Coordinates of C-alpha atoms in Angstrom, one line a residue:
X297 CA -18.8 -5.1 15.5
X298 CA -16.7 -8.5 14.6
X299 CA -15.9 -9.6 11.0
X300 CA -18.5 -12.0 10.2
X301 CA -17.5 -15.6 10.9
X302 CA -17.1 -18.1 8.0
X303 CA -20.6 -19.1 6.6
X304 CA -22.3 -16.4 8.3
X305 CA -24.9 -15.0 5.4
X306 CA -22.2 -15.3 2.7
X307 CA -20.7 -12.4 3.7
X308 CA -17.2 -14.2 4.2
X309 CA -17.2 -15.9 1.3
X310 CA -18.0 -12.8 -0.9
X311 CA -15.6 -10.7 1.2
X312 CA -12.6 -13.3 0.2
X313 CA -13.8 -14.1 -3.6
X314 CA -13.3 -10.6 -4.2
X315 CA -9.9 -10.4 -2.2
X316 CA -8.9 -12.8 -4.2
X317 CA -10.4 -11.6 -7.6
X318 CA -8.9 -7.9 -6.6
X319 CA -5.1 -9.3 -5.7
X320 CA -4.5 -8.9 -9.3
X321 CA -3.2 -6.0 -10.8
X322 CA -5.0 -6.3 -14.6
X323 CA -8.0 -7.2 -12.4
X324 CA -7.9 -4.3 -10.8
X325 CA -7.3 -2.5 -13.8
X326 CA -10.4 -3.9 -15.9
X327 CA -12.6 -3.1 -12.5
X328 CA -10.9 0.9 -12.9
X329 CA -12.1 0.7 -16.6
X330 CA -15.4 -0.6 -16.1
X331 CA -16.3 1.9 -13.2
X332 CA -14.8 4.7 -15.5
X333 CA -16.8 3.9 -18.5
X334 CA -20.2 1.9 -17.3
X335 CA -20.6 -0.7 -19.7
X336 CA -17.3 -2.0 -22.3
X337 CA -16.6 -5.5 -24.0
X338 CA -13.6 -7.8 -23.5
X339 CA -12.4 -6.6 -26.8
X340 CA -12.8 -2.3 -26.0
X341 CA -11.3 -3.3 -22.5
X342 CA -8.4 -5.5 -24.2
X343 CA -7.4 -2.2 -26.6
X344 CA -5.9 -0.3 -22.5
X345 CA -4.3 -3.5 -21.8
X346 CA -1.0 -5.8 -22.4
X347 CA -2.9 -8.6 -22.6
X348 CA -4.9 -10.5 -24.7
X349 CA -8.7 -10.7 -25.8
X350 CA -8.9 -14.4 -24.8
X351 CA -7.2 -13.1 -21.4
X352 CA -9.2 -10.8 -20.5
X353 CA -12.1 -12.8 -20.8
X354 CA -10.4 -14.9 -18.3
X355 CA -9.9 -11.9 -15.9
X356 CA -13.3 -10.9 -16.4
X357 CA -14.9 -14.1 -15.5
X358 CA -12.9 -14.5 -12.4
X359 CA -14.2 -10.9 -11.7
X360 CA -17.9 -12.2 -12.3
X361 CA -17.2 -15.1 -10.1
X362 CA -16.3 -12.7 -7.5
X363 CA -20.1 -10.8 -8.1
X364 CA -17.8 -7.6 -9.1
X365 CA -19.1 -7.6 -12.6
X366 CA -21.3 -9.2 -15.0
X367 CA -21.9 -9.5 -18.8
X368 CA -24.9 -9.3 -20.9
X369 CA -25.4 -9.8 -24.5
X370 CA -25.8 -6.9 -26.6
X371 CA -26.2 -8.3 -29.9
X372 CA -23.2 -10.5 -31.1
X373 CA -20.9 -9.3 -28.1
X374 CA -20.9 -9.3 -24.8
X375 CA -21.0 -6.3 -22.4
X376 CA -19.7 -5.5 -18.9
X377 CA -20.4 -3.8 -15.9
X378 CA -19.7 -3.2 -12.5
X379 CA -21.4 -5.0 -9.4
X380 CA -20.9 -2.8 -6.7
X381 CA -22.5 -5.2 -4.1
X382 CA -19.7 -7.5 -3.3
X383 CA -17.5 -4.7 -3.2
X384 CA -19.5 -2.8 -0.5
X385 CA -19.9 -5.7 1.6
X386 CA -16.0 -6.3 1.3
X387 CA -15.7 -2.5 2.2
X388 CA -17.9 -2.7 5.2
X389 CA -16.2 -5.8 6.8
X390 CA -12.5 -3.7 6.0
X391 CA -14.4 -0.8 8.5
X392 CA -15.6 -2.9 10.9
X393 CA -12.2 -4.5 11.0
X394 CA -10.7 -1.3 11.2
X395 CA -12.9 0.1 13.8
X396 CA -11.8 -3.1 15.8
X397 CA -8.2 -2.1 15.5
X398 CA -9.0 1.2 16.3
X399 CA -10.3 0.6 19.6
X400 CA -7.8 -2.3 20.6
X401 CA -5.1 0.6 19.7
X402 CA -7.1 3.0 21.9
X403 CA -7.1 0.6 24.8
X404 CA -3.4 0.1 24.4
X405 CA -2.7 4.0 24.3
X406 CA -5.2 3.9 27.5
X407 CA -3.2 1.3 29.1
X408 CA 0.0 2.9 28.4
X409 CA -0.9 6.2 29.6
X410 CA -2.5 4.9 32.7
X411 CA 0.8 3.0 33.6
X412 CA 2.9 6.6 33.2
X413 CA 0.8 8.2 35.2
X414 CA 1.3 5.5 37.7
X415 CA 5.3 5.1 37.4
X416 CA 5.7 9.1 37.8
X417 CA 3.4 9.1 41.0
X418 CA 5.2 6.1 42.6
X419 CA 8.3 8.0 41.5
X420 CA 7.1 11.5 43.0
X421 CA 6.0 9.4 46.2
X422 CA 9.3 7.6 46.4
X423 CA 11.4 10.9 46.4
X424 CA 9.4 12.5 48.8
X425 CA 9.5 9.1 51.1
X426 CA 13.5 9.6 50.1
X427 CA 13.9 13.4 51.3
X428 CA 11.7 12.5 54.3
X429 CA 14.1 10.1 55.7
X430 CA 17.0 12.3 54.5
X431 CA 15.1 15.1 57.0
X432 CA 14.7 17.0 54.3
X433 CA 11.2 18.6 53.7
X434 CA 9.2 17.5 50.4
X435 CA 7.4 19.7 48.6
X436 CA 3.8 19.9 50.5
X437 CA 5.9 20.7 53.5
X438 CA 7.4 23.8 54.5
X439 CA 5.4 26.0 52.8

């Protein structure tokens, strides 16, 4: 399995919005807090920060952009929660990706191991090819 190609069912474009959305540490943070506590507002989640209210609303709208969360009124404030679609599909393109490495490391390691195997038989058959012409016996003969 490839990583999808750019346009192909959104799946790219999710998979860098949230890249992007997640390559911020207070981001990352407000994501942590959301997960840990299910719902909170910009003002409850501003209270574990060094930021302000006003800025975390900015965070948390980049985060929404990104589908990782999304805010719903709940009377006179507004309350957010985690979307864990976008970061499921971003997941499952990181394994396929991996799995990709993993078997273009595997065929490396094949290759590699293949090519020792060669050198050390071409080596054997050389020194025996050597001792032969030395009138020596190799080892298959004289036993």
């Amino acid at each position: 399995m490839t990583p999808e190609r750019p346009g192909a069912d959104g799946t790219r474009d999710t998979v860098d919005g949230v890249l992007a959305a997640l390559a911020d540490p207070t981001r990352r943070r407000l994501l942590e807090l959301l997960a840990a506590r299910g719902q909170a507002s910009a003002t409850s989640l501003a209270e574990h920060l060094p930021v302000s209210r006003q800025a975390v609303v900015k965070h948390l709208a980049v985060l929404d952009a990104a589908g990782l969360v999304r805010g719903g009124r709940a009377g006179r404030e507004v309350r957010y929660a985690v979307r864990p679609d976008a970061l499921d599909a971003t997941a499952r393109w990181m394994a396929s990706l991996a799995a990709d490495w993993d078997r273009r490391l595997a065929a490396i390691k094949d290759a590699a191991e293949a090519a020792e195997v060669t050198e050390a038989t071409e080596a054997t058959e050389a020194t025996e090819v050597a001792e032969q012409e030395q009138g020596r016996p190799g080892p298959t003969e004289g036993k």
